[in-house]
XYZ file of N, CA, C and O in Angstrom:
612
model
N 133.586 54.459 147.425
C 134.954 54.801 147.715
C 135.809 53.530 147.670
O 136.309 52.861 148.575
N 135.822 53.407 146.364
C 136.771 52.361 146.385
C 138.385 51.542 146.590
O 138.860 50.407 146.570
N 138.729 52.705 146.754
C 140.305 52.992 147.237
C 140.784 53.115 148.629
O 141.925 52.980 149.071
N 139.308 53.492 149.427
C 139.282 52.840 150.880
C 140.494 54.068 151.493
O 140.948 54.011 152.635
N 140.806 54.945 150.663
C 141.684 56.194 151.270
C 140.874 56.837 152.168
O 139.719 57.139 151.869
N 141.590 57.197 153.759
C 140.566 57.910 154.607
C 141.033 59.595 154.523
O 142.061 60.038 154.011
N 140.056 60.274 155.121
C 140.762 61.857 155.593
C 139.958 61.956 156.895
O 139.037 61.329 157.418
N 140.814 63.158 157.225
C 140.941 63.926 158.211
C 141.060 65.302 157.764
O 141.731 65.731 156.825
N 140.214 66.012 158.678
C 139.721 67.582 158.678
C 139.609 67.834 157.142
O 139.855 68.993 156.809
N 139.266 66.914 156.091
C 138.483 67.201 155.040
C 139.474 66.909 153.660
O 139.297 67.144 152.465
N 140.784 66.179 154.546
C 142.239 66.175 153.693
C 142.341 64.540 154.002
O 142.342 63.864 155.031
N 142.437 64.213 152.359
C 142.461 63.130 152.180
C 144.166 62.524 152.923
O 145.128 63.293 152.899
N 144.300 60.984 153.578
C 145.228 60.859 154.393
C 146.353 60.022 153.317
O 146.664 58.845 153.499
N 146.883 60.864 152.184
C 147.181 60.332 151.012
C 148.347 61.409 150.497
O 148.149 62.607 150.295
N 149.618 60.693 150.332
C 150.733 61.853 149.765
C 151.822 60.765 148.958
O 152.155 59.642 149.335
N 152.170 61.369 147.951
C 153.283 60.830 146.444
C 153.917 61.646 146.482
O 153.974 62.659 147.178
N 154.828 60.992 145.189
C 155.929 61.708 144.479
C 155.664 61.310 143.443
O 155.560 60.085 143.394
N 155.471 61.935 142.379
C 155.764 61.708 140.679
C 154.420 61.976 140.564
O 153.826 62.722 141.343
N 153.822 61.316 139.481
C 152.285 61.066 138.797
C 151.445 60.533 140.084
O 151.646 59.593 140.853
N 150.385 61.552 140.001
C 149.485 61.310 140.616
C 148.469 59.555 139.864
O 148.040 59.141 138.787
N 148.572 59.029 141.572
C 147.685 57.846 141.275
C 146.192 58.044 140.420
O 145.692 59.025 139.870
N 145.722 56.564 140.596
C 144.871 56.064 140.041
C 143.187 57.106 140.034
O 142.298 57.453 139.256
N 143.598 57.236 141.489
C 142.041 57.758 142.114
C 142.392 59.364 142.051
O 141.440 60.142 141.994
N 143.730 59.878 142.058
C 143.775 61.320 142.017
C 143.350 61.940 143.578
O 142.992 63.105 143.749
N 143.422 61.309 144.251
C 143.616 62.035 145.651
C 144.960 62.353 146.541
O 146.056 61.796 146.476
N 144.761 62.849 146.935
C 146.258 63.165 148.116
C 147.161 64.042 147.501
O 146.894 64.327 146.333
N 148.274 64.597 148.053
C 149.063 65.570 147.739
C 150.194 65.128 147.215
O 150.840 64.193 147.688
N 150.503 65.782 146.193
C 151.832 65.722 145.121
C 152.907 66.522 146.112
O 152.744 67.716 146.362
N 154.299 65.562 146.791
C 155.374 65.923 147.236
C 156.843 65.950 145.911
O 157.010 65.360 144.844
N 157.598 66.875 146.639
C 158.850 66.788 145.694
C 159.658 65.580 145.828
O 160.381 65.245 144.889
N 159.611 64.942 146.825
C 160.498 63.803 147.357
C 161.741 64.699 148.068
O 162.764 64.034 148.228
N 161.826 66.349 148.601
C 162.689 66.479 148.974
C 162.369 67.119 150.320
O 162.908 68.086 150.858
N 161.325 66.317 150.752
C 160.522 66.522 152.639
C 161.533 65.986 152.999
O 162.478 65.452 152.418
N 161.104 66.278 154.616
C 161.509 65.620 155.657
C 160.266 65.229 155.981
O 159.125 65.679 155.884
N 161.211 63.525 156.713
C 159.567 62.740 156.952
C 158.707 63.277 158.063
O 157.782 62.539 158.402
N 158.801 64.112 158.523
C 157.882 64.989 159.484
C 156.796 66.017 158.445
O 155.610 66.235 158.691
N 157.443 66.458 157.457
C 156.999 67.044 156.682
C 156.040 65.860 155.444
O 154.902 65.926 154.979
N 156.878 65.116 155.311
C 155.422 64.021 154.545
C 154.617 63.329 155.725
O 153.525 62.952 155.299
N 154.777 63.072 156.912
C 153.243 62.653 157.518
C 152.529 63.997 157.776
O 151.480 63.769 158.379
N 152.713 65.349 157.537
C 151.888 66.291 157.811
C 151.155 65.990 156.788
O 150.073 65.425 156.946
N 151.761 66.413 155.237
C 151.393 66.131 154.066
C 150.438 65.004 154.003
O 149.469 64.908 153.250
N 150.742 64.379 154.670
C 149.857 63.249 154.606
C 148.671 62.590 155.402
O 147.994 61.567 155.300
N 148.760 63.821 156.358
C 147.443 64.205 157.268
C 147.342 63.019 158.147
O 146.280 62.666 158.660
N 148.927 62.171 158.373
C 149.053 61.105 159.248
C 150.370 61.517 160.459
O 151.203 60.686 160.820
N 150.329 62.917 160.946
C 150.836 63.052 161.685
C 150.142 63.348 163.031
O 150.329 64.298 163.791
N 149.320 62.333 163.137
C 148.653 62.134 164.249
C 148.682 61.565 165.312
O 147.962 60.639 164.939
N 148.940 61.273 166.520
C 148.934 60.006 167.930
C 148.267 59.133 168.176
O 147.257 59.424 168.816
N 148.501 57.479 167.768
C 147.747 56.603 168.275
C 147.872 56.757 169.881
O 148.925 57.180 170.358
N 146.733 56.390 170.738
C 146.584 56.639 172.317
C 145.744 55.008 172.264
O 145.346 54.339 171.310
N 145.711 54.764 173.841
C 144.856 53.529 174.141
C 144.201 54.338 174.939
O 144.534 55.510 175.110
N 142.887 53.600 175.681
C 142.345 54.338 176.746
C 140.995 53.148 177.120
O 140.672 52.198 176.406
N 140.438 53.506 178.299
C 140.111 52.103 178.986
C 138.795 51.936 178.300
O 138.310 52.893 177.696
N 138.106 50.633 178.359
C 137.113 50.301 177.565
C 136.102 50.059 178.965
O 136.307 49.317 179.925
N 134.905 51.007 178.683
C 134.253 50.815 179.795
C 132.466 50.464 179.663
O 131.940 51.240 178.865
N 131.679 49.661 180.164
C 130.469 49.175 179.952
C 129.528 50.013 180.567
O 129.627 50.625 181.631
N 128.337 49.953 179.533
C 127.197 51.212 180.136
C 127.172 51.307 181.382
O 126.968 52.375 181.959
N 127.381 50.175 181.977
C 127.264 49.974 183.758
C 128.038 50.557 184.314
O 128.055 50.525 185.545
N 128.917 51.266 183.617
C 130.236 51.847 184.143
C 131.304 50.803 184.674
O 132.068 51.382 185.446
N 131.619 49.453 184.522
C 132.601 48.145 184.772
C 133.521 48.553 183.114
O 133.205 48.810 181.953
N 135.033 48.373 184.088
C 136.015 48.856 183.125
C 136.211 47.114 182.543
O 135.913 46.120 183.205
N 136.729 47.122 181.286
C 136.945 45.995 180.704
C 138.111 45.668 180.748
O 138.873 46.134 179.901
N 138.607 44.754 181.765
C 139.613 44.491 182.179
C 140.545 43.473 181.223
O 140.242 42.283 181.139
N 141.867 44.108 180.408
C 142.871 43.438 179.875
C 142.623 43.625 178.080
O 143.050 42.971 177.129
N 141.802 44.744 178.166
C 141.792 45.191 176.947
C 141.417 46.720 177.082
O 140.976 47.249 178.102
N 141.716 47.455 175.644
C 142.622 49.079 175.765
C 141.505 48.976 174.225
O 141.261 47.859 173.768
N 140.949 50.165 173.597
C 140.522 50.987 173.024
C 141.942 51.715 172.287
O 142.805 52.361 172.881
N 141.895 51.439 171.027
C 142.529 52.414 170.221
C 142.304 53.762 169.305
O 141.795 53.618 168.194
N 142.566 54.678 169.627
C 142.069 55.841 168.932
C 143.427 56.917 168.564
O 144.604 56.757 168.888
N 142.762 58.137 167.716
C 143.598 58.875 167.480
C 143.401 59.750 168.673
O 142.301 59.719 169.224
N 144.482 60.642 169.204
C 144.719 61.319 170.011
C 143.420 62.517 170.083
O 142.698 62.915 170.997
N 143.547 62.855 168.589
C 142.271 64.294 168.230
C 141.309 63.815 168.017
O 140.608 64.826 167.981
N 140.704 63.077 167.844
C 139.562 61.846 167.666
C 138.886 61.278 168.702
O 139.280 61.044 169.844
N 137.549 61.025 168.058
C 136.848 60.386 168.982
C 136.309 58.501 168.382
O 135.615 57.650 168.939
N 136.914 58.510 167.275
C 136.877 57.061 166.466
C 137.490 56.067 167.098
O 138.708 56.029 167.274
N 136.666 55.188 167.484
C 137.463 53.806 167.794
C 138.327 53.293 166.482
O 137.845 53.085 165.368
N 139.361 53.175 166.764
C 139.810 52.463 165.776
C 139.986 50.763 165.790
O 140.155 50.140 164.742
N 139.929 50.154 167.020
C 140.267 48.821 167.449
C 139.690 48.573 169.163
O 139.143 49.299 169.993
N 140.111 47.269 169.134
C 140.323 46.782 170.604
C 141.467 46.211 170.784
O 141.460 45.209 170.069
N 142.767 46.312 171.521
C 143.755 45.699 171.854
C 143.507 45.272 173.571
O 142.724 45.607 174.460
N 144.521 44.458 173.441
C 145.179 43.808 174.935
C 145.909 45.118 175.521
O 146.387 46.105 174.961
N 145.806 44.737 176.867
C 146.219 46.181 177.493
C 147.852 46.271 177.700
O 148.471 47.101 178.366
N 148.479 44.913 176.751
C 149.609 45.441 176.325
C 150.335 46.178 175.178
O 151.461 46.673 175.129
N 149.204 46.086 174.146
C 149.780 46.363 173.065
C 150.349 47.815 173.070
O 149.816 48.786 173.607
N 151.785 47.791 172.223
C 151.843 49.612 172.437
C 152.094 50.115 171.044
O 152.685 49.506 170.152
N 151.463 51.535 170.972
C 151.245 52.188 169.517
C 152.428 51.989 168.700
O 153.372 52.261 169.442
N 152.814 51.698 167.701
C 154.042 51.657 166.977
C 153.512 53.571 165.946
O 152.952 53.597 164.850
N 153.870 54.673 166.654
C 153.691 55.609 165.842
C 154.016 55.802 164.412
O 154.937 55.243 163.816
N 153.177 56.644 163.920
C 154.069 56.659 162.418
C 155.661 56.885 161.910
O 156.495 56.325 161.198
N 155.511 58.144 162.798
C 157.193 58.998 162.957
C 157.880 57.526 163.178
O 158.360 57.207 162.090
N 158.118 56.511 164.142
C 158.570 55.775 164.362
C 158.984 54.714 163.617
O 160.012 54.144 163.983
N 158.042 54.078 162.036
C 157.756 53.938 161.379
C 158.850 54.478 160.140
O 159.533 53.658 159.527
N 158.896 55.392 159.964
C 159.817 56.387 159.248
C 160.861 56.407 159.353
O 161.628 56.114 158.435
N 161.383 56.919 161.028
C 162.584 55.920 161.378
C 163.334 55.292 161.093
O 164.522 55.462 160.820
N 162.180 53.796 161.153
C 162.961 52.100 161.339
C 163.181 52.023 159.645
O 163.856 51.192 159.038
N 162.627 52.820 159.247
C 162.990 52.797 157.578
C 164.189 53.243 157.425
O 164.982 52.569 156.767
N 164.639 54.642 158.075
C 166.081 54.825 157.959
C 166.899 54.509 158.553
O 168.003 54.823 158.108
N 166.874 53.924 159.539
C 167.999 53.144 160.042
C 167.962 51.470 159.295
O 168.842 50.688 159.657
N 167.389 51.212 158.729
C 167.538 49.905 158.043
C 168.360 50.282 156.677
O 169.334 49.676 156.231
N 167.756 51.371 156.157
C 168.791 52.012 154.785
C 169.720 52.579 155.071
O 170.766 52.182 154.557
N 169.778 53.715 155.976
C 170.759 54.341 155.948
C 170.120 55.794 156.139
O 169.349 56.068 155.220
N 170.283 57.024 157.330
C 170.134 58.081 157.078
C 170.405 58.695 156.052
O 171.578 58.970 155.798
N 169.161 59.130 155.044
C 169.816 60.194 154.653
C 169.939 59.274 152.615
O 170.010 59.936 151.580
N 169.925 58.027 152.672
C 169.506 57.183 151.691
C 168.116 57.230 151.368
O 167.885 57.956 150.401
N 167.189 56.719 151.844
C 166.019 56.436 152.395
C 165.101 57.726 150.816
O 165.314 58.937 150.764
N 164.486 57.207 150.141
C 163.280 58.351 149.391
C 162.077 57.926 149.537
O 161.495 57.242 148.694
N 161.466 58.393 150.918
C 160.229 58.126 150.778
C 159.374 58.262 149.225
O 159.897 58.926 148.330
N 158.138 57.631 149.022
C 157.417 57.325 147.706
C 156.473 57.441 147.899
O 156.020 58.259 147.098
N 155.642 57.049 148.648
C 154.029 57.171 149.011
C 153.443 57.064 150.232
O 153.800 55.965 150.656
N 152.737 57.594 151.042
C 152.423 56.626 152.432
C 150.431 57.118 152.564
O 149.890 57.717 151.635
N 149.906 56.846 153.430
C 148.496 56.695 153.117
C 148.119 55.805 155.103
O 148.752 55.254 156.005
N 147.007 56.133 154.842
C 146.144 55.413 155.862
C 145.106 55.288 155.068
O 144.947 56.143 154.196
N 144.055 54.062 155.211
C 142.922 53.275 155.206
C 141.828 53.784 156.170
O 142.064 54.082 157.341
N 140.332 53.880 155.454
C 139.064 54.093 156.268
C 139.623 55.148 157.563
O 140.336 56.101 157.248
N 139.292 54.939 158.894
C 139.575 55.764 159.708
C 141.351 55.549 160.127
O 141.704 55.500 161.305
N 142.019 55.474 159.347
C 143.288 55.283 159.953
C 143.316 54.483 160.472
O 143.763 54.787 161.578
N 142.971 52.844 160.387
C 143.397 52.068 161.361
C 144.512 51.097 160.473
O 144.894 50.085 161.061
N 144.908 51.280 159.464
C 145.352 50.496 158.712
C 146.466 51.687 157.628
O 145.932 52.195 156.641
N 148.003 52.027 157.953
C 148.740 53.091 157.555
C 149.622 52.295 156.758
O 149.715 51.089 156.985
N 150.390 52.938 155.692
C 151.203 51.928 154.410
C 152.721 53.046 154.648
O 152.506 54.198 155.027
N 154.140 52.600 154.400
C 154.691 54.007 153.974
C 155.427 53.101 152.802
O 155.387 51.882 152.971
N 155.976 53.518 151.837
C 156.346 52.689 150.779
C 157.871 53.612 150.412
O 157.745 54.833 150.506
N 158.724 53.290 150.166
C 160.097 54.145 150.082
C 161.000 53.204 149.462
O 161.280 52.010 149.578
N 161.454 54.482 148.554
C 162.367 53.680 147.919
C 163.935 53.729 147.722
O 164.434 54.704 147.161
N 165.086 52.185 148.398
C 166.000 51.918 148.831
C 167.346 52.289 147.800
O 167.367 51.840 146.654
N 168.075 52.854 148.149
C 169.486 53.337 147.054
C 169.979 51.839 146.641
O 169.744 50.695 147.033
N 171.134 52.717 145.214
C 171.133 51.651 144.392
C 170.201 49.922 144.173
O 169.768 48.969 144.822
N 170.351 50.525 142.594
C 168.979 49.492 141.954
C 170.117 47.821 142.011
O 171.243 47.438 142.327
N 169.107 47.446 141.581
C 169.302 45.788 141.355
C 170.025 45.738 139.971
O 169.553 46.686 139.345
N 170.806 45.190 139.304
C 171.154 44.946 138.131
C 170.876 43.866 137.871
O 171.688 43.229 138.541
N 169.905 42.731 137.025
C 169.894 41.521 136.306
C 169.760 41.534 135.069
O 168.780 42.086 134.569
N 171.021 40.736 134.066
C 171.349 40.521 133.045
C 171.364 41.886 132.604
O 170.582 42.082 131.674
N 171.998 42.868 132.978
C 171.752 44.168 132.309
C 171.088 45.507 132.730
O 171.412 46.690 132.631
N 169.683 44.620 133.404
C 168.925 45.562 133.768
C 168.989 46.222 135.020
O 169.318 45.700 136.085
N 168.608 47.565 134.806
C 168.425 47.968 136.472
C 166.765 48.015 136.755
O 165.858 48.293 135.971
N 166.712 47.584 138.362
C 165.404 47.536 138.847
C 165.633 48.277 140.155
O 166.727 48.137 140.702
N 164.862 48.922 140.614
C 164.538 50.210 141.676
C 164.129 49.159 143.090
O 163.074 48.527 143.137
N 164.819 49.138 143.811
C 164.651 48.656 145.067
C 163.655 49.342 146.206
O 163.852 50.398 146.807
N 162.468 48.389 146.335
C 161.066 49.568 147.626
C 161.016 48.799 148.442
O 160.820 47.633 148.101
N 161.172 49.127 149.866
C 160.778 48.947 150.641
C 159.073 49.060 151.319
O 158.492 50.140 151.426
N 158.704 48.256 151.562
C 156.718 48.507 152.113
C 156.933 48.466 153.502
O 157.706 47.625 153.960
N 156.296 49.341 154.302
C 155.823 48.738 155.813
C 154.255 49.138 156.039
O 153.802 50.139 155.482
N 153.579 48.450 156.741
C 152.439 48.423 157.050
C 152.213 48.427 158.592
O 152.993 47.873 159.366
N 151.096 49.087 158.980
C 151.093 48.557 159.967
C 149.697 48.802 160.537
O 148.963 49.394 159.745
N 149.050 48.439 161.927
C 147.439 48.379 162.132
C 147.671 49.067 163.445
O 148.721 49.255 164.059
N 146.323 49.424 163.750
C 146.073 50.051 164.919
C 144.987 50.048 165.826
O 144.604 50.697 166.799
N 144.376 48.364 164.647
C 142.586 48.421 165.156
C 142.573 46.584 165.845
O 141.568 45.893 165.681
N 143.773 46.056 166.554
C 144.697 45.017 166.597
C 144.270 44.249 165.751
O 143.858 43.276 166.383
N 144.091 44.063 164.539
C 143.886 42.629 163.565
C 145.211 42.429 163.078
O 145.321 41.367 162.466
N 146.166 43.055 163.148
C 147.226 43.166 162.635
C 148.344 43.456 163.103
O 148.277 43.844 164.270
N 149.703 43.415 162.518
C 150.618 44.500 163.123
C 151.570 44.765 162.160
O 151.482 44.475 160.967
N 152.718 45.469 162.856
C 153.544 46.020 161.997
C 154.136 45.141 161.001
O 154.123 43.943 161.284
N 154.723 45.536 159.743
C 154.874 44.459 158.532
C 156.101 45.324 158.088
O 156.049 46.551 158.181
N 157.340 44.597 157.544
C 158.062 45.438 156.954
C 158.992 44.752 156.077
O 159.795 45.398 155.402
């Protein structure tokens, strides 16, 4: 599995617009969702949760939090018992308020292995013009959930 695309309940965690990618997984959208409607599509409308990390001895591990999905029983990480979930929906969001409600065309979004690692990729109104040309303006955000990482945008 070289594309490292994960699923859930048997649905790959993978959704476009246009030509289907490389590997041919995930679901073909119109681009005319609502982003509630592409993280369903995209089988990433799920709840990161923390919850306490505890030793066979039953001694809680003090100043670090367990990351998982809400419906899940997968560790996805170990964080500090501050870190807090940056949800997807949330994610989606900070995309449109940086463009503009209602500007904003989502393009692709995806999670990695068990979801600990989510992409949304969208693309920003009016193109670039150089010497002539027009070029299509995308926005990427990334972000982790297994703490090696964090949000990227």
């Amino acid at each position: 599995m070289a594309h490292e695309i994960g699923s859930h309940n048997g649905q790959h965690t993978f959704a476009h617009v246009g030509e289907a990618a490389w590997h041919k997984l995930g679901v073909q959208l119109t681009g005319n969702e609502t982003p509630e409607e592409w993280l369903a599509a995209a089988g990433m409308n799920r709840t990161i949760i923390k919850e306490d990390i505890v030793t066979v001895s039953g001694k809680r591990v003090v100043g670090k939090k367990a990351t998982r999905y809400e419906d899940g029983n997968d560790v996805l990480g170990i964080v500090s018992e501050h870190y807090r979930p940056f949800q997807k929906i949330e994610a989606v969001k900070f995309l449109e308020n940086l463009v503009g409600t209602g500007e904003l065309k989502l393009n692709t979004m995806g999670a990695l292995r068990k979801g600990e690692t989510v992409w949304i990729l969208a693309e920003a109104p009016n193109d670039i013009i150089v010497k002539g040309d027009a070029y299509k303006k995308f926005i990427l955000i990334t972000n982790r959930h297994d703490g090696m990482g964090s949000f990227r945008g």
